[in-house]
GROMACS .gro file of C-alpha atoms in nm:
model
  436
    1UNK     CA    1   0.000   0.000   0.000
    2UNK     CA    2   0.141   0.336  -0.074
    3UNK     CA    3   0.076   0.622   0.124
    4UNK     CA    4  -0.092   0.926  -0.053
    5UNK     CA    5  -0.293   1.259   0.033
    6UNK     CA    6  -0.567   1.391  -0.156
    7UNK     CA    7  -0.607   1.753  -0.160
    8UNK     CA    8  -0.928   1.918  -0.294
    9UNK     CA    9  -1.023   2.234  -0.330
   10UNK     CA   10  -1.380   2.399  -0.337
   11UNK     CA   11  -1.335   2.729  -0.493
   12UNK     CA   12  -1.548   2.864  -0.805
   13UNK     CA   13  -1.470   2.986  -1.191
   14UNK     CA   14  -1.428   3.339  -1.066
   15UNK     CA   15  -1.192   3.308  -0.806
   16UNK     CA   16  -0.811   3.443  -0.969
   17UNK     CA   17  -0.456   3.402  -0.851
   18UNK     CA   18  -0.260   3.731  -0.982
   19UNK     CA   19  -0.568   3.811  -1.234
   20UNK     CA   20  -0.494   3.430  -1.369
   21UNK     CA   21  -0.789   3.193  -1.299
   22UNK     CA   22  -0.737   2.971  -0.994
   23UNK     CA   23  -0.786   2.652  -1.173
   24UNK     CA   24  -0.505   2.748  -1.419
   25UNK     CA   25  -0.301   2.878  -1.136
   26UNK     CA   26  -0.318   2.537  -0.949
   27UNK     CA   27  -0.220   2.285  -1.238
   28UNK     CA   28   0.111   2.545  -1.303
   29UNK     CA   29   0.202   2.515  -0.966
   30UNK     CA   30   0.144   2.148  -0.952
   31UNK     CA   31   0.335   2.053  -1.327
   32UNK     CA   32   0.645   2.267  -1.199
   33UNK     CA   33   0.705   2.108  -0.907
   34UNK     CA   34   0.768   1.772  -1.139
   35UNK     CA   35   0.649   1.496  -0.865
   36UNK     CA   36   0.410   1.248  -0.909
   37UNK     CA   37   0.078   1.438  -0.872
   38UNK     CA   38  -0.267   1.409  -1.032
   39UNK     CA   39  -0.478   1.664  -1.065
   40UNK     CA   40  -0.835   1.650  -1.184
   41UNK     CA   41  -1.069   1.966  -1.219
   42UNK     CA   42  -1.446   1.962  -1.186
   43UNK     CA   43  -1.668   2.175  -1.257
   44UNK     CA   44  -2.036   2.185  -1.115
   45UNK     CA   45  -2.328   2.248  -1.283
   46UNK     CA   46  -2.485   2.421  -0.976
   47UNK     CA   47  -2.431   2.457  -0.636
   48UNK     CA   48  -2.421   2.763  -0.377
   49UNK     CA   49  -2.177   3.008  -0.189
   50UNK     CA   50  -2.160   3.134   0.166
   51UNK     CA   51  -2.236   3.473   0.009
   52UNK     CA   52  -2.595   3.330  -0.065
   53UNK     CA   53  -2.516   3.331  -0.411
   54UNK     CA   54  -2.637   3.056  -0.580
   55UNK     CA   55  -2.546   2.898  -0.932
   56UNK     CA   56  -2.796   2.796  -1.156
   57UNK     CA   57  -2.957   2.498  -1.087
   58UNK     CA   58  -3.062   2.445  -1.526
   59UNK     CA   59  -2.793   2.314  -1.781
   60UNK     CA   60  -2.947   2.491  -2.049
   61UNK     CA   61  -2.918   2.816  -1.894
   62UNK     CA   62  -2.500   2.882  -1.855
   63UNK     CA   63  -2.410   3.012  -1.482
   64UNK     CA   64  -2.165   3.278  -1.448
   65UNK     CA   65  -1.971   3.095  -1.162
   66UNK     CA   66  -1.952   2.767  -1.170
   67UNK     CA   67  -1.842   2.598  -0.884
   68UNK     CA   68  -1.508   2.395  -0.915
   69UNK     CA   69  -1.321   2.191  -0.741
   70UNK     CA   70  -0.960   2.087  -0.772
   71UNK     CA   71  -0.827   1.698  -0.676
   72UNK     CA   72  -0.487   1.639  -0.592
   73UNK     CA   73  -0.338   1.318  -0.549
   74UNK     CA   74   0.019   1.353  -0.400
   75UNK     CA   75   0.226   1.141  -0.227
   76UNK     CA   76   0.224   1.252   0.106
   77UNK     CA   77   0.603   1.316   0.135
   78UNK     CA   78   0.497   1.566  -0.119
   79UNK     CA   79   0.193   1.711   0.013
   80UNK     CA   80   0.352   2.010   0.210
   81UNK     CA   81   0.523   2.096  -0.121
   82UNK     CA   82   0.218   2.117  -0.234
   83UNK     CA   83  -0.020   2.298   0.009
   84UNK     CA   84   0.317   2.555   0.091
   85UNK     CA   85   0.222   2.684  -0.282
   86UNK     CA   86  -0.204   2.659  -0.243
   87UNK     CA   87  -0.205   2.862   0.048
   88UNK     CA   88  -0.076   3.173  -0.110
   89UNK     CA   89  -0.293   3.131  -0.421
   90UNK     CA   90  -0.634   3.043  -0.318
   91UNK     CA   91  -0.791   3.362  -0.184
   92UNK     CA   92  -1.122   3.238  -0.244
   93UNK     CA   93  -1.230   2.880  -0.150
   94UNK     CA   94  -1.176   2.575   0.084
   95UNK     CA   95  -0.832   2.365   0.101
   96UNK     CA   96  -0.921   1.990   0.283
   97UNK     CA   97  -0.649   1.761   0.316
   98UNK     CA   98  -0.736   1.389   0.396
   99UNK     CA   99  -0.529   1.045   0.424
  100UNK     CA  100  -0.525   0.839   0.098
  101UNK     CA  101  -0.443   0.454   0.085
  102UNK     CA  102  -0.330   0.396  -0.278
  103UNK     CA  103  -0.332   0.049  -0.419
  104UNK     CA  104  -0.071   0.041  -0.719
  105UNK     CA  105   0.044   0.352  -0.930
  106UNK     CA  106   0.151   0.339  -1.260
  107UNK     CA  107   0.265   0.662  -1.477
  108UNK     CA  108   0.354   0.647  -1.854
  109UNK     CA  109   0.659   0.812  -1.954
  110UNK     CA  110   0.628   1.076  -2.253
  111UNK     CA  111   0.923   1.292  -2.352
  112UNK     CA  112   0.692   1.627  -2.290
  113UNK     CA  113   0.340   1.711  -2.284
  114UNK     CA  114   0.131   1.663  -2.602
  115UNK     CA  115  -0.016   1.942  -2.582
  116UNK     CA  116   0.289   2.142  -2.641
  117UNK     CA  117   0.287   2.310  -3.024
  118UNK     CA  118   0.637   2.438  -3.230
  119UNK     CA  119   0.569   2.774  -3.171
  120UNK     CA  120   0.617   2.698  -2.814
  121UNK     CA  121   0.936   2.544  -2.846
  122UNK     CA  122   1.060   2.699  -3.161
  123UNK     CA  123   1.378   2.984  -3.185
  124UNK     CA  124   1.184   3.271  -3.324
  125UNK     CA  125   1.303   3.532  -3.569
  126UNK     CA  126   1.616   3.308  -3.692
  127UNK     CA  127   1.881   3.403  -3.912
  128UNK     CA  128   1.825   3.363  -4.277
  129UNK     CA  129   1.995   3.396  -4.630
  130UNK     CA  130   1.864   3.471  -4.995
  131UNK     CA  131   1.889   3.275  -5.240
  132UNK     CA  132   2.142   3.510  -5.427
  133UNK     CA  133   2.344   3.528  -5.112
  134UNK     CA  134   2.746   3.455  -5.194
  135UNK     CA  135   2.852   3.147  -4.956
  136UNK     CA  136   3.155   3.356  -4.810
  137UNK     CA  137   2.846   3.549  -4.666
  138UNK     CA  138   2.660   3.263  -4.592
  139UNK     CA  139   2.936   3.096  -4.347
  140UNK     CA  140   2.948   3.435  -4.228
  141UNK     CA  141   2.612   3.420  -4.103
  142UNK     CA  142   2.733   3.060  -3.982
  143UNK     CA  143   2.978   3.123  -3.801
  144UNK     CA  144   2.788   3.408  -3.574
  145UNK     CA  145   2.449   3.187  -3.497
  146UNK     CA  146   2.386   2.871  -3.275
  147UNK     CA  147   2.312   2.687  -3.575
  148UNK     CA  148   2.484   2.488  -3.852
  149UNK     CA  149   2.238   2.528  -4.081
  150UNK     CA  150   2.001   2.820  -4.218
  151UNK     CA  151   1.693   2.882  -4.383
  152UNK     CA  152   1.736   3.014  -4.742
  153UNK     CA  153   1.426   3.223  -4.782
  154UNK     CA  154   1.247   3.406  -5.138
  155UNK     CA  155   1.177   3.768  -5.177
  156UNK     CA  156   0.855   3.685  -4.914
  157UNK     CA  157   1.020   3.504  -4.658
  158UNK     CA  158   0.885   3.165  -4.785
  159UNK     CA  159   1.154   2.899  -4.721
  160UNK     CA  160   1.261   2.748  -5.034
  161UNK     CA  161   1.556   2.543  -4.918
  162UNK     CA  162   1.803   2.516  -4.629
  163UNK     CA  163   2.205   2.518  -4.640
  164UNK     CA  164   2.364   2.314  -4.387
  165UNK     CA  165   2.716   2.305  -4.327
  166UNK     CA  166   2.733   1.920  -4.478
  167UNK     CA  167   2.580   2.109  -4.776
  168UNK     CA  168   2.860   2.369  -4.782
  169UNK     CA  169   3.134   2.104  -4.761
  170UNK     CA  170   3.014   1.890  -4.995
  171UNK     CA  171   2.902   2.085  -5.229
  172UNK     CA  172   3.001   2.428  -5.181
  173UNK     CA  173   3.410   2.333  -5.151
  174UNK     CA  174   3.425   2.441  -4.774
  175UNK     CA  175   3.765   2.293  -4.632
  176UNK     CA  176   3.638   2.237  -4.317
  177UNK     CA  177   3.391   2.215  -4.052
  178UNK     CA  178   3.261   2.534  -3.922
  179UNK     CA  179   3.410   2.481  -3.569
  180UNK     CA  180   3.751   2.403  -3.688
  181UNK     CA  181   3.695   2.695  -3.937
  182UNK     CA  182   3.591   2.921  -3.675
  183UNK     CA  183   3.922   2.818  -3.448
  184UNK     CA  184   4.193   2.894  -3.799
  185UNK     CA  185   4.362   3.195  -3.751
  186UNK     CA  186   4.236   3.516  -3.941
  187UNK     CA  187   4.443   3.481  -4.233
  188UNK     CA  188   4.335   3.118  -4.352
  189UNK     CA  189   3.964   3.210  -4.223
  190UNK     CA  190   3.969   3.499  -4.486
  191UNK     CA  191   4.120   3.273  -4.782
  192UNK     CA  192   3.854   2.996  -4.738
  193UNK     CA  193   3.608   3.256  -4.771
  194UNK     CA  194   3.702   3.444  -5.044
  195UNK     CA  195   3.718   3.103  -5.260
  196UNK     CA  196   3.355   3.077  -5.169
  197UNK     CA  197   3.277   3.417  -5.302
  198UNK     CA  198   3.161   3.337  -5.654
  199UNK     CA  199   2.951   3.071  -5.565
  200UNK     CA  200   2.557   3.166  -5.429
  201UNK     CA  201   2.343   2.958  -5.178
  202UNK     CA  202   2.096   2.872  -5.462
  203UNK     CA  203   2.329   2.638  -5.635
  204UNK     CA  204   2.398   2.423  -5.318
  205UNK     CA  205   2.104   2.443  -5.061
  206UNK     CA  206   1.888   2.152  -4.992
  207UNK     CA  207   1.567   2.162  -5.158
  208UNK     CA  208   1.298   2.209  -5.121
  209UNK     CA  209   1.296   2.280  -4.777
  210UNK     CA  210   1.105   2.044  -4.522
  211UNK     CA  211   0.924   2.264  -4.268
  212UNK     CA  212   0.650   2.223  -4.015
  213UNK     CA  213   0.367   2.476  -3.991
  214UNK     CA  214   0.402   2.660  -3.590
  215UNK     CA  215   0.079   2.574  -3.477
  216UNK     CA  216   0.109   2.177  -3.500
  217UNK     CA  217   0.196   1.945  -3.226
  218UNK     CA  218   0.536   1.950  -3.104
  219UNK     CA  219   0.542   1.577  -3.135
  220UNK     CA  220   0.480   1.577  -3.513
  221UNK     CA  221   0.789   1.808  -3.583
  222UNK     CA  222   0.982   1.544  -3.380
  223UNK     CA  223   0.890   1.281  -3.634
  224UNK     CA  224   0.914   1.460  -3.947
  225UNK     CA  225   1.268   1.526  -3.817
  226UNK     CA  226   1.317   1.195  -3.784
  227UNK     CA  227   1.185   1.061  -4.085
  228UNK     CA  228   1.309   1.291  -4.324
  229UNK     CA  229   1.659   1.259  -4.089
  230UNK     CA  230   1.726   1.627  -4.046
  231UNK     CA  231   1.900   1.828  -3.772
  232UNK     CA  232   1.644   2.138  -3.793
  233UNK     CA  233   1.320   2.265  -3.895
  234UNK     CA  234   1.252   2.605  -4.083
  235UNK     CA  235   0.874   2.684  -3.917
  236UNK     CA  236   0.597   2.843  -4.117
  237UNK     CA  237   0.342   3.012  -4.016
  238UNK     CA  238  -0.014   2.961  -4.210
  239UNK     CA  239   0.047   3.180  -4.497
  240UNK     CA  240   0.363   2.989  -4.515
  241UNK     CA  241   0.618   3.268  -4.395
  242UNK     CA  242   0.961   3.177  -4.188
  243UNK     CA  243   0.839   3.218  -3.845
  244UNK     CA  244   1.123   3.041  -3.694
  245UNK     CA  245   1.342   2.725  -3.639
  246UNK     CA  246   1.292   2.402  -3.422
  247UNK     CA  247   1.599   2.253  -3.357
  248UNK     CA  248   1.724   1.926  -3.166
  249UNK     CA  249   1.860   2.173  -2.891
  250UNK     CA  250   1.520   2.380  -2.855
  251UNK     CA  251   1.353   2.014  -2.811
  252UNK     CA  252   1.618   1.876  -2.512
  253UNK     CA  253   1.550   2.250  -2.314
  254UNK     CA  254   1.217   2.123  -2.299
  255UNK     CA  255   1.244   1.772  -2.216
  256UNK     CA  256   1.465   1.913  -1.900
  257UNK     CA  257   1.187   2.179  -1.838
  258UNK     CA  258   0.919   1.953  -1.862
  259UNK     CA  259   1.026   1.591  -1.783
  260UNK     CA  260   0.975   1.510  -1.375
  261UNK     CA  261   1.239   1.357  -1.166
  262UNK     CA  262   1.159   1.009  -1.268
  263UNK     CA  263   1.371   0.861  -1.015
  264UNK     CA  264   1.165   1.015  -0.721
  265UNK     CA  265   0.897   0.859  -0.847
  266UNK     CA  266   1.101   0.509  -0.882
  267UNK     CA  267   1.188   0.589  -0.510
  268UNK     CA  268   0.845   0.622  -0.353
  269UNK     CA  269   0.714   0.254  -0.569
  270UNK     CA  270   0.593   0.397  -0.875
  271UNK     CA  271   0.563   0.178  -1.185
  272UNK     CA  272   0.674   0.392  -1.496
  273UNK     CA  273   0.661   0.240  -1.848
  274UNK     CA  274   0.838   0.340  -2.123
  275UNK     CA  275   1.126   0.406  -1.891
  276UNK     CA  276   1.480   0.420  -2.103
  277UNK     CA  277   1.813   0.436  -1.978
  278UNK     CA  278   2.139   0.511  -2.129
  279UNK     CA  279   2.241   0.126  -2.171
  280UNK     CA  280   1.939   0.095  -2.403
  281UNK     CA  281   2.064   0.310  -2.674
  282UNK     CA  282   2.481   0.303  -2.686
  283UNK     CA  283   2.669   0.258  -2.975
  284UNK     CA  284   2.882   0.026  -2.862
  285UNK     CA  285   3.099  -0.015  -3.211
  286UNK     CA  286   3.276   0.301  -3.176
  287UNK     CA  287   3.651   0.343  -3.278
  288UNK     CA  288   3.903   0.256  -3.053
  289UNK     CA  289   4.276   0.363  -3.001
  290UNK     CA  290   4.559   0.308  -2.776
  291UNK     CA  291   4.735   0.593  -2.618
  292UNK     CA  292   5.067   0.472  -2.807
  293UNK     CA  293   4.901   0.483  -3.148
  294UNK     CA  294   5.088   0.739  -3.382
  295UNK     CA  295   4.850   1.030  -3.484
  296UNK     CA  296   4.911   0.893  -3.878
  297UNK     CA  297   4.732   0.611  -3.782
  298UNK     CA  298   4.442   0.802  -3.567
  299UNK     CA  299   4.355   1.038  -3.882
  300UNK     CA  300   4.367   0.728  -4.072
  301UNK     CA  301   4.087   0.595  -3.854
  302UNK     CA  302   3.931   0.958  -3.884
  303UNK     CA  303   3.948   0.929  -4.255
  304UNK     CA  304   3.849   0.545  -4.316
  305UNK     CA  305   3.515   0.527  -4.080
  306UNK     CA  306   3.404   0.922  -4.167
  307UNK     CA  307   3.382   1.022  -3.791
  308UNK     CA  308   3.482   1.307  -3.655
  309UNK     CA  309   3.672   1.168  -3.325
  310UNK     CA  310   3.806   0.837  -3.189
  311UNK     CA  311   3.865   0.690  -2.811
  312UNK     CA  312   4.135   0.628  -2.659
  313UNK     CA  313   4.144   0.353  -2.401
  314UNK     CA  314   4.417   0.174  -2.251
  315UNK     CA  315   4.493  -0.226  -2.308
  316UNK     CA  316   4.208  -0.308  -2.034
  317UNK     CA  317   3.948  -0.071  -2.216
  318UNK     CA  318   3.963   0.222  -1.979
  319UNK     CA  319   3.851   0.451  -2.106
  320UNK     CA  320   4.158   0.754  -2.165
  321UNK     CA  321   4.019   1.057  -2.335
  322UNK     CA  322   3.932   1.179  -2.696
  323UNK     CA  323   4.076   1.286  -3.010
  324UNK     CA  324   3.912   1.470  -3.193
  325UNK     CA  325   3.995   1.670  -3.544
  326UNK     CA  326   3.962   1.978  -3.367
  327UNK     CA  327   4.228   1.848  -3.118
  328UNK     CA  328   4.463   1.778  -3.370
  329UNK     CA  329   4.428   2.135  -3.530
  330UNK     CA  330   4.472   2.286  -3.145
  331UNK     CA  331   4.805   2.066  -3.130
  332UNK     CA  332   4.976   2.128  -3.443
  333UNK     CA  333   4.873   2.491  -3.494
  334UNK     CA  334   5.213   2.629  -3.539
  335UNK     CA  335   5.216   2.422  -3.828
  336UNK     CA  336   4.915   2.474  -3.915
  337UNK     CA  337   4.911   2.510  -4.273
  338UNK     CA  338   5.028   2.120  -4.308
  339UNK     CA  339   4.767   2.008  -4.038
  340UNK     CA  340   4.503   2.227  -4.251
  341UNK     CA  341   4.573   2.048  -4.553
  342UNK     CA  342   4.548   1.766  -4.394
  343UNK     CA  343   4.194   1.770  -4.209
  344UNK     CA  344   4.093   1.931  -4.522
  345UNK     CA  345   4.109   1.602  -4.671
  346UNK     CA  346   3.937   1.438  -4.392
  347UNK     CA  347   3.626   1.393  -4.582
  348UNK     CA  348   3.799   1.237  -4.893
  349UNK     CA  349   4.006   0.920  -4.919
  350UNK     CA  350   4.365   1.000  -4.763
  351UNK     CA  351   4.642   1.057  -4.921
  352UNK     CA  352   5.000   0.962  -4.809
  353UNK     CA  353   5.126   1.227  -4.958
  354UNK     CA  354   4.911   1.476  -4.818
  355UNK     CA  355   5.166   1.537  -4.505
  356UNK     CA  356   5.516   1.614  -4.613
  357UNK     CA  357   5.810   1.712  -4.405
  358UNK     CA  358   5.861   1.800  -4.052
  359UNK     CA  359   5.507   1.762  -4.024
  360UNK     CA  360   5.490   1.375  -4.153
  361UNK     CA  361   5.765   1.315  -3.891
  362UNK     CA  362   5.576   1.452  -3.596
  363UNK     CA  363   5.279   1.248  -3.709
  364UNK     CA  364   5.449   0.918  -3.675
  365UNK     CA  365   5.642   1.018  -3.372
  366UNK     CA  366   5.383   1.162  -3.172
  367UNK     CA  367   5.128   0.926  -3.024
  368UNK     CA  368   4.757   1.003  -2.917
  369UNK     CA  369   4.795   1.007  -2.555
  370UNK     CA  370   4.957   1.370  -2.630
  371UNK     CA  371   4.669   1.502  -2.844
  372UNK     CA  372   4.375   1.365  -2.654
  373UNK     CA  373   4.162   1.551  -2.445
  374UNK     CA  374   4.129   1.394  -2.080
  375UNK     CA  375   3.898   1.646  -1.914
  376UNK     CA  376   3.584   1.418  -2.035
  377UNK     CA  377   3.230   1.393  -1.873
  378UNK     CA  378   3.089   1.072  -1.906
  379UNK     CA  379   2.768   0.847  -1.803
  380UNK     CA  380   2.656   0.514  -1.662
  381UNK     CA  381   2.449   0.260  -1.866
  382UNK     CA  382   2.219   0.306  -1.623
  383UNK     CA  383   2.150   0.682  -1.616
  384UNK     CA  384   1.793   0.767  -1.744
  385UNK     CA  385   1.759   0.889  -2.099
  386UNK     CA  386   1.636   1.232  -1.990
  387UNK     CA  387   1.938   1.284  -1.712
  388UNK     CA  388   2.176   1.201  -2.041
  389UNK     CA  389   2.005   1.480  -2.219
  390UNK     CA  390   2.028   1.767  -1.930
  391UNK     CA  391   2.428   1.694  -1.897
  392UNK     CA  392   2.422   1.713  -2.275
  393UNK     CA  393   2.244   2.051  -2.303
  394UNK     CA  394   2.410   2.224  -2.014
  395UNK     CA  395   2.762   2.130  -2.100
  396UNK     CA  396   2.660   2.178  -2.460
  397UNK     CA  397   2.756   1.865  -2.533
  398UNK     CA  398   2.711   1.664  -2.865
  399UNK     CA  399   2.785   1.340  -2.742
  400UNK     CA  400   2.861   1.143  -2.437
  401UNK     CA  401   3.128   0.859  -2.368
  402UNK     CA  402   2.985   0.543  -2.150
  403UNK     CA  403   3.187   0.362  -1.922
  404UNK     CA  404   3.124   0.122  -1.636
  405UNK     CA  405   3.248   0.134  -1.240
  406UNK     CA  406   3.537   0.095  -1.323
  407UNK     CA  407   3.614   0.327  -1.576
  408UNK     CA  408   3.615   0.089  -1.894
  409UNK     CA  409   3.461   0.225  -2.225
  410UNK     CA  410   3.120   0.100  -2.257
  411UNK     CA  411   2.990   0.308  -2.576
  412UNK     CA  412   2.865   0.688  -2.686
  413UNK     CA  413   2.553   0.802  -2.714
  414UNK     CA  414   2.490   1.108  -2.957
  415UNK     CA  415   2.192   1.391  -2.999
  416UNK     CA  416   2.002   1.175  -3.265
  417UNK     CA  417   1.964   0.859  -3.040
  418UNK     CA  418   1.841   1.036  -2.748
  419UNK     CA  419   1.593   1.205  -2.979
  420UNK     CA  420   1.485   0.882  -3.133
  421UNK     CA  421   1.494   0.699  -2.779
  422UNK     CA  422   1.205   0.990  -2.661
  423UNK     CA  423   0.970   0.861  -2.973
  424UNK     CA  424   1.047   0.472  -2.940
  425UNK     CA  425   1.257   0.425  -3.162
  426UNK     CA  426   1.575   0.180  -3.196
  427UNK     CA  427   1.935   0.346  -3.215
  428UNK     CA  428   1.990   0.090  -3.476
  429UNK     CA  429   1.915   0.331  -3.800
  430UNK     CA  430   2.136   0.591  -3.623
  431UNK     CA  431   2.446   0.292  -3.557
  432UNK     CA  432   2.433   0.227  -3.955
  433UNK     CA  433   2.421   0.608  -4.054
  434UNK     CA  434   2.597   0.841  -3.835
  435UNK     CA  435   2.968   0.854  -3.744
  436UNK     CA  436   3.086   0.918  -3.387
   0.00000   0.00000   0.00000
């Protein structure tokens, strides 16, 4: 038997909480304290006050004041949380608090409320090119906005296509990614600009442009996203003007807003379903390195599996630390402009003689534990899927290295599996397609 409270409260349509109506007032205050409450709302079809007024006893005739009242069930570790906050709101009705014997609870678990829409969740007002626009201006834009990708727009501000920075490198003859471009001194910035001068964003973008009107269900965005696997959504509203973007980012700030503390309710016997962890999800085939391998060999691995890092771990698979391109481009950048045209060619099948000189000789001489970055945050297999996604979003984090007890690599999980873990979905399609 679990032991619950049930708090009512006998108030009427009128009464307000800071000119908000009461009923409106109580379910905030209950949602934001994240704990495993129900709350049910009634609402009488008549029924009296102490004032003498009276509600009208006919349901064809509509009553200005209906009377209400509010149900709480709480658990009753929780119920002074609760009644601290009623106290101060309800300025016009009657709190009762009784003892409440509760048989089995069971809560589903849903990545946020369904009745959340993209234009509550959406970045408004993004940045946005035209279709004319030269790419030197476009990674311009790029580099100044929390995005990698943009919205290319017509003369109304109708989305027509989106440039990405895969686009850009692909097809647009970027050298690198815009992080690593964004880290190059000033000099080589300028020069990988100006070769991008000639070229306009209509001759590379992605189109047409997938978009999701701002008015439908949060949810639905999260599947188009899925199923047409992109990173970001240009949002439209009805007359089918840019109105803003919904990104993977903007979706994790609400799962941590919204999502309760599922392991308080684990704690007080609550069956949850749909309950993922961490260990669910992994990609447990990630690259490997020792901390003697020469870095040759590590951008080899870069270059062969089309990742962007690998993972150093030590001959009992502890787990070491990280190498990354951008690591590689911190460590050599007083040579820089042999390590540029090197990771320029990351993308494309490598070339031996790619790295000449002084620099080839530092590349077989130096090995990883040098480059790699030790100052990691990592995760348990058995760390709930939503947890995984709060680290990720305050640390701004992409992905996040698994390891056990004690210390051995376990996997990675990334953005895109967390997002498909929320909607049901397998990591498998991600462990085919994306790189680590």
């Amino acid at each position: 038997m679990l032991h619950y409270k049930a708090i009512e409260i006998f108030t009427s349509e009128a009464a307000r909480c800071h000119k908000t109506p009461l009923v409106d007032a109580v379910i905030q205050h209950v949602r934001e304290l994240k704990i495993a409450a129900r709350c049910i709302v009634t609402r009488g079809i008549a029924g009296c006050y102490e004032s003498g007024e009276v509600a009208t006893t006919r349901v064809e005739v509509l009553s200005f004041n209906q009377p209400v009242r509010i149900y709480i069930v709480v658990p009753a570790a929780e119920a002074d949380r609760v009644l601290d906050g009623l106290n101060g709101m309800v300025g016009e009705g009657i709190i009762a608090l009784s003892d409440l014997n509760v048989v089995s609870y069971r809560a589903p678990n849903t990545f946020f409320p369904r009745q959340l829409r993209v234009r509550d969740v959406m970045t408004p007002d993004p940045q946005r090119v035209a279709a004319s626009a030269a790419l030197n201006e476009v990674v311009r834009v790029l580099l100044s906005s929390i995005f990698t990708g943009l919205p290319v727009v017509d003369a109304q501000n109708r989305p027509i296509g989106v440039i990405t920075q895969g686009d850009l490198i692909t097809r647009g003859g970027l050298p690198l990614r815009l992080g690593l471009l964004a880290a190059s001194d000033e000099k080589r910035r300028d020069l990988a600009l100006a070769s991008l001068a000639s070229r306009q964003a209509a001759a590379i973008m992605t189109a047409p442009a997938v978009t999701i009107v701002d008015d439908r269900p949060l949810a639905e965005a999260v599947e188009r996203m899925l199923d047409k696997g992109v990173k970001r959504l240009p949002v439209v509203d009805r007359t089918g003007r840019l109105a803003g973007m919904l990104s993977r980012i903007d979706i994790f700030r609400t799962v941590m807003r919204e999502a309760p503390d599922w392991n308080a309710f684990h704690a007080q016997k609550i069956e949850v379903a749909r309950l993922k962890r961490v260990g669910d999800i992994l990609r447990r085939d990630t690259q490997t390195v020792s901390p003697d391998t020469p870095l040759d060999e590590v951008i080899r691995v870069i270059d062969h599996n089309d990742i962007q890092r690998v993972v150093v771990v030590d001959d009992r698979g502890k787990l070491l630390g990280l190498i990354s391109d951008g690591d590689l481009l911190r460590f050599f950048k007083p040579e820089q402009e042999g390590i540029w045209h090197l990771l320029a060619k990351v993308k494309h099948p490598f070339q031996q003689d790619a790295c000449r000189g002084d620099l080839q000789r530092c590349l077989l001489e130096t090995r990883a534990a040098a480059v790699m970055t030790t100052d990691l945050v990592t995760v348990r297999e058995e760390m709930l899927i939503e947890e995984a996604i709060g680290l990720m979003v305050e640390k701004a984090l992409k992905r996040l290295p698994v390891v056990d007890d004690d210390g051995r690599f376990k996997g990675m999980v990334s953005r895109d599996s967390l997002l498909r873990s929320g909607f049901g979905e397998s990591a498998s399609k991600e462990n085919v397609h994306a790189g680590v």
